[in-house]
CSV table of C-alpha atoms and ligand atoms in Angstrom, one decimal:
chain,number,residue,atom,x,y,z
A,30,MET,CA,61.2,-17.0,7.5
A,31,SER,CA,62.8,-14.6,5.0
A,32,THR,CA,61.1,-12.1,2.9
A,33,ASP,CA,61.6,-10.8,-0.6
A,34,TRP,CA,59.8,-7.5,-0.1
A,35,ASN,CA,60.9,-4.2,1.3
A,36,ILE,CA,58.8,-2.2,3.7
A,37,SER,CA,58.9,1.6,4.4
A,38,PHE,CA,57.3,3.3,7.3
A,39,ILE,CA,56.2,6.9,6.6
A,40,GLY,CA,55.8,8.3,10.1
A,41,PRO,CA,58.4,6.7,12.5
A,42,GLY,CA,56.3,7.0,15.7
A,43,VAL,CA,55.1,4.7,18.5
A,44,MET,CA,53.0,2.5,16.3
A,45,ALA,CA,55.7,2.2,13.5
A,46,GLU,CA,58.2,1.2,16.2
A,47,GLY,CA,55.8,-1.4,17.6
A,48,MET,CA,55.4,-2.8,14.1
A,49,ILE,CA,59.1,-2.8,13.4
A,50,GLN,CA,59.8,-4.6,16.7
A,51,GLY,CA,57.1,-7.2,15.9
A,52,LEU,CA,58.4,-7.8,12.4
A,53,LEU,CA,61.9,-8.4,13.6
A,54,ARG,CA,60.9,-10.4,16.7
A,55,LYS,CA,58.7,-12.7,14.5
A,56,LYS,CA,61.3,-12.8,11.8
A,57,VAL,CA,58.8,-11.6,9.2
A,58,ALA,CA,61.3,-9.1,7.9
A,59,GLN,CA,65.0,-8.4,8.4
A,60,PRO,CA,66.5,-5.0,9.4
A,61,GLU,CA,67.9,-4.5,5.8
A,62,SER,CA,64.4,-4.7,4.3
A,63,ILE,CA,63.0,-2.0,6.6
A,64,ILE,CA,63.1,1.7,6.1
A,65,ALA,CA,61.7,4.4,8.4
A,66,ALA,CA,61.1,7.9,7.1
A,67,GLY,CA,60.2,11.1,9.0
A,68,PRO,CA,61.2,14.6,9.8
A,69,SER,CA,63.1,14.2,13.0
A,70,GLU,CA,66.8,13.1,12.6
A,71,ASP,CA,67.2,12.4,16.3
A,72,ARG,CA,64.2,10.0,16.2
A,73,LEU,CA,65.6,8.3,13.0
A,74,ILE,CA,69.1,7.8,14.4
A,75,GLN,CA,67.5,6.3,17.5
A,76,LEU,CA,65.6,3.8,15.4
A,77,GLN,CA,68.6,3.0,13.2
A,78,GLN,CA,70.8,2.4,16.2
A,79,GLN,CA,68.3,0.3,18.0
A,80,TYR,CA,67.1,-1.9,15.1
A,81,GLY,CA,69.7,-1.6,12.4
A,82,ILE,CA,67.2,-0.5,9.8
A,83,GLU,CA,67.7,2.1,7.1
A,84,VAL,CA,66.4,5.6,7.8
A,85,LEU,CA,65.6,8.6,5.5
A,86,THR,CA,64.2,12.1,6.0
A,87,ASP,CA,62.7,12.0,2.6
A,88,ASN,CA,59.3,10.2,2.4
A,89,ALA,CA,59.2,10.0,-1.4
A,90,THR,CA,62.7,8.3,-1.6
A,91,ALA,CA,61.7,5.9,1.1
A,92,SER,CA,58.5,5.0,-0.8
A,93,LYS,CA,60.2,4.6,-4.2
A,94,LYS,CA,62.3,1.8,-2.6
A,95,ALA,CA,59.5,-0.2,-1.1
A,96,ASP,CA,57.1,-2.9,-2.0
A,97,VAL,CA,55.0,-2.1,1.0
A,98,ILE,CA,54.5,1.5,2.2
A,99,VAL,CA,53.0,1.8,5.7
A,100,LEU,CA,51.3,5.1,6.4
A,101,SER,CA,51.8,5.7,10.1
A,102,VAL,CA,51.6,9.5,10.5
A,103,LYS,CA,48.9,11.2,12.7
A,104,PRO,CA,45.6,11.8,10.9
A,105,GLN,CA,46.2,15.6,10.9
A,106,ARG,CA,49.4,15.1,8.9
A,107,LEU,CA,48.0,12.7,6.4
A,108,GLU,CA,46.9,15.1,3.6
A,109,ARG,CA,50.2,16.8,3.3
A,110,VAL,CA,52.1,13.5,3.5
A,111,LEU,CA,49.9,12.0,0.7
A,112,ALA,CA,50.5,15.0,-1.5
A,113,GLY,CA,54.3,14.5,-1.0
A,114,LEU,CA,54.1,10.8,-2.0
A,115,ARG,CA,52.0,11.3,-5.1
A,116,GLY,CA,53.9,9.8,-8.0
A,117,ALA,CA,56.6,8.3,-5.8
A,118,ILE,CA,55.0,4.9,-5.3
A,119,ARG,CA,55.7,2.0,-7.6
A,120,PRO,CA,52.5,1.1,-9.6
A,121,ASN,CA,52.0,-2.2,-7.9
A,122,ALA,CA,53.3,-1.4,-4.5
A,123,LEU,CA,51.0,-2.0,-1.5
A,124,VAL,CA,50.0,1.0,0.7
A,125,LEU,CA,49.1,-0.2,4.2
A,126,SER,CA,47.4,2.6,6.2
A,127,ILE,CA,47.1,2.4,10.0
A,128,VAL,CA,45.8,6.0,10.1
A,129,ALA,CA,42.6,6.2,12.2
A,130,GLY,CA,39.6,7.4,10.2
A,131,ALA,CA,41.3,7.7,6.8
A,132,SER,CA,39.2,6.0,4.1
A,133,ILE,CA,40.5,4.0,1.2
A,134,GLN,CA,39.0,6.5,-1.1
A,135,LYS,CA,40.8,9.4,0.6
A,136,ILE,CA,44.2,7.6,0.5
A,137,SER,CA,43.6,6.6,-3.1
A,138,ASP,CA,42.6,10.1,-4.2
A,139,GLY,CA,45.6,11.6,-2.3
A,140,LEU,CA,48.1,9.3,-3.8
A,141,ASP,CA,46.5,8.6,-7.2
A,142,HIS,CA,47.1,4.9,-6.3
A,143,GLU,CA,44.7,2.0,-5.9
A,144,VAL,CA,46.5,-0.8,-4.2
A,145,ILE,CA,45.5,0.0,-0.6
A,146,VAL,CA,44.9,-1.8,2.7
A,147,ARG,CA,43.2,0.2,5.5
A,148,SER,CA,43.6,-1.1,9.0
A,149,MET,CA,42.7,-0.3,12.5
A,150,PRO,CA,45.1,-1.5,15.2
A,151,ASN,CA,45.0,-0.7,18.9
A,152,THR,CA,47.5,0.4,21.6
A,153,PRO,CA,48.5,-3.1,22.8
A,154,ALA,CA,49.9,-3.6,19.3
A,155,GLN,CA,52.9,-1.8,20.6
A,156,ILE,CA,53.8,-5.0,22.6
A,157,GLY,CA,52.5,-7.5,20.0
A,158,GLU,CA,49.2,-8.0,21.9
A,159,GLY,CA,46.9,-5.9,19.8
A,160,ILE,CA,44.0,-6.8,17.5
A,161,THR,CA,43.9,-5.2,14.1
A,162,VAL,CA,40.8,-5.1,11.9
A,163,TRP,CA,41.6,-4.6,8.2
A,164,THR,CA,40.2,-4.5,4.7
A,165,ALA,CA,41.6,-4.1,1.2
A,166,SER,CA,40.8,-2.5,-2.1
A,167,SER,CA,39.9,-4.9,-4.9
A,168,GLU,CA,43.3,-4.1,-6.6
A,169,VAL,CA,45.2,-5.8,-3.7
A,170,SER,CA,46.6,-9.1,-5.0
A,171,GLU,CA,46.3,-12.5,-3.2
A,172,GLU,CA,50.0,-12.4,-2.5
A,173,GLN,CA,49.7,-8.9,-1.0
A,174,LEU,CA,46.8,-10.0,1.2
A,175,ARG,CA,49.1,-12.8,2.5
A,176,ILE,CA,51.9,-10.3,3.2
A,177,THR,CA,49.4,-8.0,4.9
A,178,ARG,CA,48.4,-10.8,7.2
A,179,GLN,CA,52.1,-11.5,8.0
A,180,ILE,CA,52.7,-7.8,8.8
A,181,LEU,CA,49.7,-7.2,10.9
A,182,SER,CA,50.3,-10.5,12.8
A,183,ALA,CA,53.4,-8.8,14.1
A,184,LEU,CA,51.1,-6.5,16.1
A,185,GLY,CA,49.0,-9.4,17.6
A,186,GLU,CA,45.8,-10.8,16.2
A,187,GLU,CA,44.3,-9.6,12.9
A,188,VAL,CA,40.8,-9.8,11.5
A,189,TYR,CA,40.0,-9.3,7.8
A,190,VAL,CA,36.6,-7.8,7.0
A,191,GLU,CA,35.1,-7.6,3.5
A,192,GLU,CA,33.4,-4.2,4.0
A,193,GLU,CA,35.1,-0.9,4.9
A,194,ARG,CA,32.2,0.1,7.1
A,195,TYR,CA,33.4,-2.4,9.7
A,196,LEU,CA,36.5,-0.3,10.1
A,197,ASP,CA,34.5,2.5,11.8
A,198,MET,CA,32.9,0.0,14.0
A,199,ALA,CA,36.3,-1.5,14.9
A,200,THR,CA,37.6,1.9,15.7
A,201,ALA,CA,34.8,2.3,18.3
A,202,LEU,CA,35.1,-1.2,19.7
A,203,SER,CA,38.7,-2.4,19.7
A,204,GLY,CA,40.6,0.7,18.5
A,205,THR,CA,39.2,2.9,21.3
A,206,GLY,CA,38.6,-0.1,23.5
A,207,PRO,CA,41.7,0.2,25.6
A,208,ALA,CA,40.5,3.7,26.8
A,209,TYR,CA,37.3,2.1,28.2
A,210,VAL,CA,39.3,-0.7,29.9
A,211,PHE,CA,41.8,1.7,31.4
A,212,LEU,CA,39.0,3.9,32.7
A,213,PHE,CA,37.2,0.9,34.2
A,214,MET,CA,40.5,-0.3,35.8
A,215,GLU,CA,41.3,3.2,37.1
A,216,ALA,CA,37.9,3.4,38.7
A,217,MET,CA,38.4,0.0,40.4
A,218,VAL,CA,41.8,1.0,41.7
A,219,ASP,CA,40.4,4.2,43.1
A,220,ALA,CA,37.6,2.3,44.8
A,221,GLY,CA,40.2,0.0,46.3
A,222,VAL,CA,42.1,3.0,47.7
A,223,HIS,CA,38.8,4.3,49.0
A,224,LEU,CA,38.3,1.1,50.8
A,225,GLY,CA,41.7,1.5,52.4
A,226,PHE,CA,44.2,-0.5,50.2
A,227,PRO,CA,47.6,1.1,49.4
A,228,ARG,CA,47.4,2.2,45.8
A,229,ARG,CA,50.1,-0.2,44.6
A,230,ILE,CA,48.3,-3.2,46.1
A,231,ALA,CA,45.0,-2.1,44.6
A,232,GLU,CA,46.7,-1.8,41.2
A,233,ARG,CA,48.0,-5.3,41.4
A,234,LEU,CA,44.7,-6.7,42.5
A,235,VAL,CA,42.8,-5.0,39.7
A,236,ALA,CA,45.4,-5.8,36.9
A,237,GLN,CA,45.5,-9.5,37.8
A,238,THR,CA,41.7,-9.7,38.2
A,239,VAL,CA,41.3,-8.3,34.7
A,240,ARG,CA,44.0,-10.4,33.1
A,241,GLY,CA,42.8,-13.6,34.9
A,242,SER,CA,39.2,-13.0,34.0
A,243,VAL,CA,40.1,-12.6,30.3
A,244,ASP,CA,42.2,-15.8,30.4
A,245,TYR,CA,39.4,-17.6,32.2
A,246,TYR,CA,37.0,-16.6,29.5
A,247,GLN,CA,39.3,-17.3,26.5
A,248,ARG,CA,40.9,-20.5,27.6
A,249,ARG,CA,37.8,-22.5,28.1
A,250,ASP,CA,37.4,-25.5,25.8
A,251,ASP,CA,33.7,-24.8,25.2
A,252,PRO,CA,32.9,-21.2,24.1
A,253,VAL,CA,30.6,-19.8,26.8
A,254,HIS,CA,28.4,-16.7,27.0
A,255,LEU,CA,29.9,-14.0,29.3
A,256,ALA,CA,26.6,-13.8,31.2
A,257,ARG,CA,27.1,-17.4,32.3
A,258,LEU,CA,30.5,-16.6,33.8
A,259,ARG,CA,29.1,-13.6,35.6
A,260,ASN,CA,26.3,-15.8,37.0
A,261,GLU,CA,28.9,-18.3,38.3
A,262,VAL,CA,30.3,-15.6,40.6
A,263,THR,CA,26.9,-14.3,41.6
A,264,SER,CA,25.5,-16.3,44.5
A,265,PRO,CA,22.0,-15.4,45.8
A,266,GLY,CA,22.1,-12.5,48.2
A,267,GLY,CA,25.9,-12.3,47.9
A,268,THR,CA,28.4,-9.5,47.3
A,269,SER,CA,28.4,-9.8,43.5
A,270,ALA,CA,24.6,-9.5,43.4
A,271,ALA,CA,24.7,-6.4,45.6
A,272,ALA,CA,27.4,-4.8,43.3
A,273,LEU,CA,25.8,-5.8,40.0
A,274,TYR,CA,22.4,-4.5,41.2
A,275,TYR,CA,24.0,-1.1,41.8
A,276,LEU,CA,25.9,-1.1,38.4
A,277,GLU,CA,22.7,-1.9,36.5
A,278,LYS,CA,20.8,0.7,38.4
A,279,ALA,CA,23.5,3.3,37.6
A,280,GLY,CA,23.0,2.4,33.9
A,281,PHE,CA,26.5,0.8,33.5
A,282,ARG,CA,25.5,-1.3,30.4
A,283,THR,CA,23.7,1.6,28.7
A,284,ALA,CA,26.6,4.0,29.4
A,285,ILE,CA,29.1,1.5,27.7
A,286,SER,CA,26.7,1.0,24.8
A,287,ARG,CA,26.2,4.8,24.3
A,288,ALA,CA,29.9,5.5,24.7
A,289,ILE,CA,30.8,3.0,22.0
A,290,TRP,CA,28.1,4.4,19.7
A,291,ALA,CA,29.4,7.9,20.2
A,292,ALA,CA,32.9,6.7,19.3
A,293,TYR,CA,31.5,5.1,16.1
A,294,VAL,CA,29.7,8.3,15.1
A,295,ARG,CA,32.8,10.3,15.8
A,296,SER,CA,34.9,7.9,13.7
A,297,GLN,CA,32.5,8.4,10.8
A,298,GLU,CA,32.7,12.2,11.2
A,299,LEU,CA,36.5,12.1,11.2
A,300,GLY,CA,36.4,10.2,8.0
A,301,ARG,CA,34.4,13.0,6.5
A,302,ASP,CA,37.0,15.5,8.0
A,303,ALA,CA,34.5,17.0,10.5
A,304,LYS,CA,36.4,19.3,12.7
A,305,SER,CA,34.4,18.9,15.9
A,306,HIS,CA,31.8,16.7,17.5
A,307,PRO,CA,28.2,18.1,17.5
A,308,PRO,CA,26.8,18.7,21.0
A,309,ASP,CA,25.0,15.8,22.6
A,310,LYS,CA,21.4,17.0,22.6
A,311,SER,CA,20.4,14.6,25.4
A,312,ILE,CA,22.6,16.6,27.9
A,313,PRO,CA,20.7,19.5,29.5
A,314,GLY,CA,21.9,22.9,28.1
A,315,ASN,CA,22.9,21.5,24.7
A,316,GLU,CA,19.4,21.4,23.2
B,19,NAP,N1,48.9,4.8,19.1
B,19,NAP,C1,47.9,3.9,19.0
B,19,NAP,O1,47.6,3.1,19.8
B,19,NAP,C2,47.2,3.8,17.7
B,19,NAP,C3,46.1,2.9,17.5
B,19,NAP,C4,45.5,2.8,16.3
B,19,NAP,C5,45.8,3.6,15.2
B,19,NAP,N2,46.8,4.5,15.4
B,19,NAP,C6,47.2,5.3,14.3
B,19,NAP,O2,48.6,5.2,14.0
B,19,NAP,C7,49.0,6.4,13.5
B,19,NAP,C8,50.3,6.8,14.2
B,19,NAP,O3,50.1,6.9,15.6
B,19,NAP,P1,51.3,7.0,16.6
B,19,NAP,O4,50.6,6.9,18.0
B,19,NAP,O5,52.4,6.1,16.2
B,19,NAP,O6,51.7,8.5,16.4
B,19,NAP,P2,53.1,9.2,16.7
B,19,NAP,O7,53.9,8.4,17.7
B,19,NAP,O8,53.0,10.7,16.8
B,19,NAP,O9,53.9,8.9,15.2
B,19,NAP,C9,53.7,9.7,14.1
B,19,NAP,C10,55.1,9.9,13.5
B,19,NAP,O10,54.9,10.6,12.3
B,19,NAP,C11,56.0,11.6,12.2
B,19,NAP,N3,55.7,12.6,11.2
B,19,NAP,C12,55.2,13.8,11.5
B,19,NAP,N4,55.1,14.5,10.3
B,19,NAP,C13,55.6,13.7,9.3
B,19,NAP,C14,55.8,13.8,7.9
B,19,NAP,N5,55.5,14.9,7.3
B,19,NAP,N6,56.3,12.7,7.3
B,19,NAP,C15,56.7,11.6,7.9
B,19,NAP,N7,56.5,11.4,9.2
B,19,NAP,C16,56.0,12.5,9.9
B,19,NAP,C17,56.1,12.0,13.6
B,19,NAP,O11,57.4,12.7,13.8
B,19,NAP,P3,57.5,13.9,14.9
B,19,NAP,O12,57.2,13.2,16.2
B,19,NAP,O13,58.9,14.3,14.8
B,19,NAP,O14,56.5,14.9,14.5
B,19,NAP,C18,56.0,10.7,14.4
B,19,NAP,O15,57.3,10.1,14.4
B,19,NAP,C19,48.0,7.5,13.7
B,19,NAP,O16,47.4,7.8,12.4
B,19,NAP,C20,46.9,6.8,14.5
B,19,NAP,O17,45.6,7.2,14.1
B,19,NAP,C21,47.5,4.6,16.6
């Protein structure tokens, strides 16, 4: 499928490269319709050589040339980058932000531009296995919504939400989610080593157990509640029952719930430019 739109990435980092790879792999865009802009010439040359795309050190020039401008800088850099792009974006161009915590209002104010999509991808997006939650300002056209779907599909699955408040929730659930999964896996691997497995074998056992469990859940013809699958592997008086009793007793479920709630609150704070997280008053010493 060929495209008649140009796309510029402002911030040619890990996520931008994941998107570029996905766009090219899925043939959503050709190299000649992609521009990457950023401060490091070495990085730009590397991207140019690897993907055959155009590169520029000037963000404003890259934006002027584009129908879609992807904001893919770190949140701390955003304000300065927006100031530099003010007035350099075509009136009807689409600005697609993947910057965590940056509200549509903030981007719109910074750019003096109203055609904006805010999205929240996650790390597996880098290999096309992510899930991105996104929403759009009312100025985004039907055609631009379609283009956004195409672009975000290059990162894996995409989920459109009507209301921006779901973006903070998605940040806590799927955006930050890989961190919880990796911690859980790391703890399982360590437990395997504690039991006596060589680490490499423990890692294989854990990775395939997680992958297989997800596939087993997702590939069933009939949607099933997770609790049912858990019950299937829990025979009376057996090993799973012993382990699950201990996890519940240790507050596993509550810990996950509170952790995700904390990430949600933090995401909202970051959106308001709060510099630090207030102390958790439930922890002794912080009252
Ligand atoms: N990584 C994830 O899994 C993930 C998930 C969800 C959302 N996000 C969001 O995606 C965004 C990018 O994250 P990332 O992991 O790709 O970060 P990254 O690898 O650090 O990429 C940021 C890029 O921006 C460049 N940059 C710095 N200052 C710039 C400027 N003034 N103008 C243009 N480019 C500039 C950096 O160049 P130098 O390195 O030379 O400074 C770097 O190439 C972040 O806002 C993050 O919140 C990331």
